[in-house]
mmCIF file of C-alpha atoms in Angstrom:
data_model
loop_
_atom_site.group_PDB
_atom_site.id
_atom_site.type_symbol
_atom_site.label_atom_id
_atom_site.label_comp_id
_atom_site.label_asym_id
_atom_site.label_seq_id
_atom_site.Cartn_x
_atom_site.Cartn_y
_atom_site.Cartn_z
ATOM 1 C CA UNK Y 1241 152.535 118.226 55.439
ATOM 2 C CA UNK Y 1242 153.696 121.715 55.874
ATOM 3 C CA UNK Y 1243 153.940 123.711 59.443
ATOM 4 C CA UNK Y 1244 150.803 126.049 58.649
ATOM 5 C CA UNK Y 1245 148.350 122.756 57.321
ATOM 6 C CA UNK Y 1246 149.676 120.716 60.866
ATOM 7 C CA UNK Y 1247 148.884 123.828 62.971
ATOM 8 C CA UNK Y 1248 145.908 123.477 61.028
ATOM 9 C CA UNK Y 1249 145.013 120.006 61.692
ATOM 10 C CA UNK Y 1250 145.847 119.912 65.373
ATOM 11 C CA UNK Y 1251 143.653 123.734 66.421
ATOM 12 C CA UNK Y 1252 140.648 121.714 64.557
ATOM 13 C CA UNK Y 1253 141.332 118.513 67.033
ATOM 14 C CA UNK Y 1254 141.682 120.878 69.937
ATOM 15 C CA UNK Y 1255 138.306 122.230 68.898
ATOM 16 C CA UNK Y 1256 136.451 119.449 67.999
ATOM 17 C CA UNK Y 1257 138.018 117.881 71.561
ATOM 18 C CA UNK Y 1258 136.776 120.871 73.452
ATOM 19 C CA UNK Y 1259 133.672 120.801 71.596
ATOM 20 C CA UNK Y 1260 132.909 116.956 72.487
ATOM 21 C CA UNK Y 1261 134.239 117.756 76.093
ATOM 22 C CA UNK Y 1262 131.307 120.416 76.640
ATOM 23 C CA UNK Y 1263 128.686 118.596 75.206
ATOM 24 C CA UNK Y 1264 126.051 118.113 77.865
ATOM 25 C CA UNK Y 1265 125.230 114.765 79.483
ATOM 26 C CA UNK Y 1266 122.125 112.911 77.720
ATOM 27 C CA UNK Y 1267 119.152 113.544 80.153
ATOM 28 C CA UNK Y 1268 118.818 110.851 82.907
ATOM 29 C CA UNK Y 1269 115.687 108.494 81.727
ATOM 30 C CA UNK Y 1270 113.334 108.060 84.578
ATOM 31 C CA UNK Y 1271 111.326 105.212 84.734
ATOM 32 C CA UNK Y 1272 107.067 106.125 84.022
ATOM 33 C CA UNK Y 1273 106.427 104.566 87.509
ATOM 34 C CA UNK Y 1274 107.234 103.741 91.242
ATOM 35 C CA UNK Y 1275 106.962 100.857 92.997
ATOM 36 C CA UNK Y 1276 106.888 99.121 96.212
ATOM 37 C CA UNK Y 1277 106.031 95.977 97.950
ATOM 38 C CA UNK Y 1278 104.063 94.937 101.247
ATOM 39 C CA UNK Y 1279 102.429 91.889 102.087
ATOM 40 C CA UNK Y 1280 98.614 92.075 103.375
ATOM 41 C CA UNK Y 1281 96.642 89.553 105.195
ATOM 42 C CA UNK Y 1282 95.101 88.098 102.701
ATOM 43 C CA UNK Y 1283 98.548 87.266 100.845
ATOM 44 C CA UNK Y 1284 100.161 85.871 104.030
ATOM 45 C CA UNK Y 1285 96.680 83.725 104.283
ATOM 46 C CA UNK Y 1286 97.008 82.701 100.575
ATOM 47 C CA UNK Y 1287 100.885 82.272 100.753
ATOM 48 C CA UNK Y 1288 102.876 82.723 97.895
ATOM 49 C CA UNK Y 1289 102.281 86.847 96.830
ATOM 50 C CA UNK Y 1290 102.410 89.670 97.655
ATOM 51 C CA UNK Y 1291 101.681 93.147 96.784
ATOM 52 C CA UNK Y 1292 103.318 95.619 94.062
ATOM 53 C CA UNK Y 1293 102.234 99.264 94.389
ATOM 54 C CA UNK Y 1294 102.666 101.246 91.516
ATOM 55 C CA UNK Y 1295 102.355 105.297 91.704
ATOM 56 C CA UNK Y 1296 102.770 107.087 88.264
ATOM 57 C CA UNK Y 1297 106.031 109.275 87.589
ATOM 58 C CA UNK Y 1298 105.485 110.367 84.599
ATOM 59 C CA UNK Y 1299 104.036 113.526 83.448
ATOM 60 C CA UNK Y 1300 101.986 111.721 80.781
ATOM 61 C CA UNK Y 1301 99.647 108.613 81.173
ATOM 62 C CA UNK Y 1302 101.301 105.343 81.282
ATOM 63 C CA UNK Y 1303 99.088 102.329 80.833
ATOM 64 C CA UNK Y 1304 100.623 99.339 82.920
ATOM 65 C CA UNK Y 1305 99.465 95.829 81.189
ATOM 66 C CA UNK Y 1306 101.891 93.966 83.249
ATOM 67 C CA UNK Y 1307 103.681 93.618 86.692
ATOM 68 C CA UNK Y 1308 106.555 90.748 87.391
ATOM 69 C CA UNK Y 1309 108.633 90.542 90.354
ATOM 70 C CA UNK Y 1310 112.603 90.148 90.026
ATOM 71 C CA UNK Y 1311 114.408 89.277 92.936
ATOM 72 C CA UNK Y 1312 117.290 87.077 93.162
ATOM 73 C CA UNK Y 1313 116.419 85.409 96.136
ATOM 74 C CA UNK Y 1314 113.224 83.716 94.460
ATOM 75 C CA UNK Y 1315 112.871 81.945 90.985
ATOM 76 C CA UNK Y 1316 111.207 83.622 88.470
ATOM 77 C CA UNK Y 1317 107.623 83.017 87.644
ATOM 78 C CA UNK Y 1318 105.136 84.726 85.064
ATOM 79 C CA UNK Y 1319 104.363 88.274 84.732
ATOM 80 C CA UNK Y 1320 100.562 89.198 86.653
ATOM 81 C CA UNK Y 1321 98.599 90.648 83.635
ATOM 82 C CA UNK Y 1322 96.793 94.119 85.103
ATOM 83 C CA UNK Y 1323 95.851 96.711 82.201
ATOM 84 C CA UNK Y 1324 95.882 100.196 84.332
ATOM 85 C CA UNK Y 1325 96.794 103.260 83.435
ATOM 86 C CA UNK Y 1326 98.080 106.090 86.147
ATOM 87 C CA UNK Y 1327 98.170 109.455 86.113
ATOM 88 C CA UNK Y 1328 101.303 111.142 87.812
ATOM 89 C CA UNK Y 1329 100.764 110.611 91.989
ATOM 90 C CA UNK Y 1330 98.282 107.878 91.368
ATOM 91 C CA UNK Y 1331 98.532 104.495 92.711
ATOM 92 C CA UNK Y 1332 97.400 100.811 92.468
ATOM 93 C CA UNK Y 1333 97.894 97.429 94.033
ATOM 94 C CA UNK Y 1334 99.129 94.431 91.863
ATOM 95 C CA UNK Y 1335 98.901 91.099 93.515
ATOM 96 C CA UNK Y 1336 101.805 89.639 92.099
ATOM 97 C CA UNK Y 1337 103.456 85.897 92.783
ATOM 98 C CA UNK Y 1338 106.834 85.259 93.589
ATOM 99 C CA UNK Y 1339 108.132 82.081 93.160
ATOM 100 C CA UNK Y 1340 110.278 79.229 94.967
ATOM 101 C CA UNK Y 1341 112.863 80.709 97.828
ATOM 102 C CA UNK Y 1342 116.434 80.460 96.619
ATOM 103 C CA UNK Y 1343 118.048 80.211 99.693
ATOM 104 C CA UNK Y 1344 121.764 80.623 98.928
ATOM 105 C CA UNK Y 1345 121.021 84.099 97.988
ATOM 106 C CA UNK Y 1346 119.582 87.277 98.764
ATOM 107 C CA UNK Y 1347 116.326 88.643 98.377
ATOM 108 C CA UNK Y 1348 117.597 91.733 97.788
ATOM 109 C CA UNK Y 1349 118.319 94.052 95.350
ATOM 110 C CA UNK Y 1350 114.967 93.234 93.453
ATOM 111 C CA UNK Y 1351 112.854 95.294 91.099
ATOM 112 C CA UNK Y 1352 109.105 95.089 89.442
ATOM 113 C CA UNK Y 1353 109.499 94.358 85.747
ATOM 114 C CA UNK Y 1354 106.391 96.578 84.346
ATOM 115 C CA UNK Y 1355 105.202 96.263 81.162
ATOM 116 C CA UNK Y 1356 103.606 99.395 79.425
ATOM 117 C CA UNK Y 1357 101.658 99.786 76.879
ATOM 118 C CA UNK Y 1358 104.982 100.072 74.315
ATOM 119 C CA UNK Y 1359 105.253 96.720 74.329
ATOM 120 C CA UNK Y 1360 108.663 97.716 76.447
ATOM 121 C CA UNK Y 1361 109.839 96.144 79.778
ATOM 122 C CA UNK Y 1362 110.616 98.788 82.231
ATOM 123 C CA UNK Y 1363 112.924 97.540 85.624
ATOM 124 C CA UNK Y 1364 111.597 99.660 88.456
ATOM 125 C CA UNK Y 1365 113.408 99.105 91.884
ATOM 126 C CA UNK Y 1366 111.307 97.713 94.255
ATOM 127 C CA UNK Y 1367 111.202 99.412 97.327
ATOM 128 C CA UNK Y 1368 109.949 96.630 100.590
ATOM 129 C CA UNK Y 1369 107.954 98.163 103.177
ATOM 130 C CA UNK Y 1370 108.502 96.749 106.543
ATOM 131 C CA UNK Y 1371 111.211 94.566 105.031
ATOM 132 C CA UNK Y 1372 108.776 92.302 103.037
ATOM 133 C CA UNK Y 1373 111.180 90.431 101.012
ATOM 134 C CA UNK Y 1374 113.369 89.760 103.442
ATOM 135 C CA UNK Y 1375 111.325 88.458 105.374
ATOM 136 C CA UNK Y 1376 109.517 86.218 103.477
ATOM 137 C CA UNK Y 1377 112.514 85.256 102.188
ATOM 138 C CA UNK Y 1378 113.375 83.945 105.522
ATOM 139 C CA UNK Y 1379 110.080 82.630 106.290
ATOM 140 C CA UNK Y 1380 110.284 80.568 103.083
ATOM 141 C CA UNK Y 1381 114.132 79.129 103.769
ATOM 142 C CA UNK Y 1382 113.576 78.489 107.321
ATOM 143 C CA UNK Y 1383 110.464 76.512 106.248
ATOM 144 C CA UNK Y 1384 112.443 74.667 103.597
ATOM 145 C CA UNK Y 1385 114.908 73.974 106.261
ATOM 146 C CA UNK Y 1386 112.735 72.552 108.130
ATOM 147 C CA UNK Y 1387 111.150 70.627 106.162
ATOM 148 C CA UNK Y 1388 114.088 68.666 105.571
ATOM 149 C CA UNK Y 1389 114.009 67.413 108.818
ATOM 150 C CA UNK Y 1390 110.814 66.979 109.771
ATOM 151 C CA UNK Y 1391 107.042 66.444 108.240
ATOM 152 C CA UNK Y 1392 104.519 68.571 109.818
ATOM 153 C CA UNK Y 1393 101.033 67.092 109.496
ATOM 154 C CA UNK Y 1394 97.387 68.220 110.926
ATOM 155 C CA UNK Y 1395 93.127 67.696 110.699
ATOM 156 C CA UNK Y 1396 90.852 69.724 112.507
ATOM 157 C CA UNK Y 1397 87.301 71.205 113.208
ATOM 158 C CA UNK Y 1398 85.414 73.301 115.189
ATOM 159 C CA UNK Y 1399 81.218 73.830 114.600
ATOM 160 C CA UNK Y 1400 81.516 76.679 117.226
ATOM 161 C CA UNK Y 1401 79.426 79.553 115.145
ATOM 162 C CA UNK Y 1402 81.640 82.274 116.098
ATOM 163 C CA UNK Y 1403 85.169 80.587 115.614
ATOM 164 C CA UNK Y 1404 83.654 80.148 111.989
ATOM 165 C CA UNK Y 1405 82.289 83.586 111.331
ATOM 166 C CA UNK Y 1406 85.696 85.109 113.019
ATOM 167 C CA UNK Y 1407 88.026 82.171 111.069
ATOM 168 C CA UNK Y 1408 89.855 85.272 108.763
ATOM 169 C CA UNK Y 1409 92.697 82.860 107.818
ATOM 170 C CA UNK Y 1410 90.590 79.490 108.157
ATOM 171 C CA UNK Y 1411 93.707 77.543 106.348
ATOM 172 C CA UNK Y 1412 96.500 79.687 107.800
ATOM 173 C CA UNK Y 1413 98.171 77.222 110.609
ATOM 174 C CA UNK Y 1414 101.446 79.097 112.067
ATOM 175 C CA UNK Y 1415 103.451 77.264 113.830
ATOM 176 C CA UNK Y 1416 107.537 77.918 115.596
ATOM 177 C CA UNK Y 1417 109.353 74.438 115.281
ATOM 178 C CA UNK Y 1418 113.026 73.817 117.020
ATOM 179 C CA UNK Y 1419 114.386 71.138 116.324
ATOM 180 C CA UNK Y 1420 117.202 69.913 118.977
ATOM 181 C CA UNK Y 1421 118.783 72.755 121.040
ATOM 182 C CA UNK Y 1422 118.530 74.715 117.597
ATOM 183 C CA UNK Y 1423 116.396 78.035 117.690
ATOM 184 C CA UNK Y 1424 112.503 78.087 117.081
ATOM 185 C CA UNK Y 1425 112.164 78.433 113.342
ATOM 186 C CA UNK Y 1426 108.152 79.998 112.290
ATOM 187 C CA UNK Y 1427 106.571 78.178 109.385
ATOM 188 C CA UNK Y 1428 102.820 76.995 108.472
ATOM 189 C CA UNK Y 1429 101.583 73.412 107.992
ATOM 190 C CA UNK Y 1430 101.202 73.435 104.396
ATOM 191 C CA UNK Y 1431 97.408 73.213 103.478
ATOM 192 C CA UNK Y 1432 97.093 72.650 99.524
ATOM 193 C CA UNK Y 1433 93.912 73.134 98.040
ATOM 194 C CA UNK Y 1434 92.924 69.973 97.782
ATOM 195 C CA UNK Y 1435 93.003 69.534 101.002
ATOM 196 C CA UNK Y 1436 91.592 72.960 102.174
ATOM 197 C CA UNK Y 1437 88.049 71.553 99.736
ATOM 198 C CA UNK Y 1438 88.536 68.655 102.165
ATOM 199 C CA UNK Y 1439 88.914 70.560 105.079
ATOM 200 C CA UNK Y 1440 85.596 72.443 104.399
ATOM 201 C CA UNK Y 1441 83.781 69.381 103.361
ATOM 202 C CA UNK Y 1442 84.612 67.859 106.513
ATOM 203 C CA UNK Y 1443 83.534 70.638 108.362
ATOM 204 C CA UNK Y 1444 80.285 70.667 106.675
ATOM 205 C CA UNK Y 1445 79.263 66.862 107.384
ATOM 206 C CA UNK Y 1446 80.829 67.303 110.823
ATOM 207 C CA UNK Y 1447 79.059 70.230 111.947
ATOM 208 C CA UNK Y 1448 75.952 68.732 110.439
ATOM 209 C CA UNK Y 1449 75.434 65.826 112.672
#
């Protein structure tokens, strides 16, 4: 290779260098939505949800046909189908599931896996108001914990009319448990549904009488 073709050679990697070196940065992708979570009273009377708010980000419609929630402090259950589609600034409530509390982790970093109309899985992180999944996720290892240790049981009834028209959370049973010199850990008496048909066909035949 002679002097002038290597001079050659090395001004067009120089160039090509500079050239690559200039290039702009490929735009950031932004996700088509926002999302959050909060629990309401009917999820913390249900047990086992919560709520997913979703605000459009994009400056085109984005239909939504399905919210999951990914956090790795609880296993992973199946998506919440919810066909929706927002406009930029609009917003709607997805109750979504979350599943069994995996205590030797985190809740946190978690994100709503959205599903759009694409057929494509977007990860949106999943901002918790008030500290939701943290604090569920406690709620739901303390309760575990305690568990373990001891069995919580109940029955009840009451036929007063307004204790029944006020009863909001009629299966909702808190209760702060310490077991030893430990510290008082909140859980609820678990009331499955069987037992809450029970529950309201005892109340029935009792109140009857």
């Amino acid at each position: 290779m002679t002097a002038r073709v290597a001079a050659s050679a090395l001004a067009l990697t120089l160039a090509l260098t500079l050239l690559v070196g200039c290039a702009p940065s490929p735009p950031e992708v932004r996700a088509p939505v926002s999302a959050s979570t909060y629990r309401s009273r009917d999820d913390d009377a249900v047990g086992g949800q919560l709520q997913v708010t979703l605000t459009g980000a994009s400056e085109q419609p984005v239909t939504v046909r399905s919210v999951a929630l990914r956090s790795p402090g609880f296993e992973t259950v199946d998506a919440t189908p919810r066909e929706i589609t927002l406009d930029r600034g609009s917003r709607i409530d997805v109750t979504v599931p979350y599943g069994t509390a995996l205590c030797d982790v985190g809740a946190e970093p978690a994100t709503a896996v959205v599903e759009t109309s694409d057929d494509i899985a977007v990860e949106v992180p999943l901002a918790s108001q008030n500290d939701t999944l943290n604090r569920i996720h406690a709620e739901e290892c303390g309760a575990a914990e305690l568990a373990d240790i001891v069995a919580v049981t109940l029955s009840t009834a009451s036929c007063e009319p307004h204790v029944i028209a006020d009863a909001t959370k009629p299966f909702v049973f808190p209760a702060w448990i310490a077991v030893g010199d430990g510290v008082p850990v909140h859980t609820r008496i678990p009331v499955p549904v069987s037992v809450q048909r029970q529950l309201v066909e005892y109340q029935q035949r009792a109140c009857a009488r």
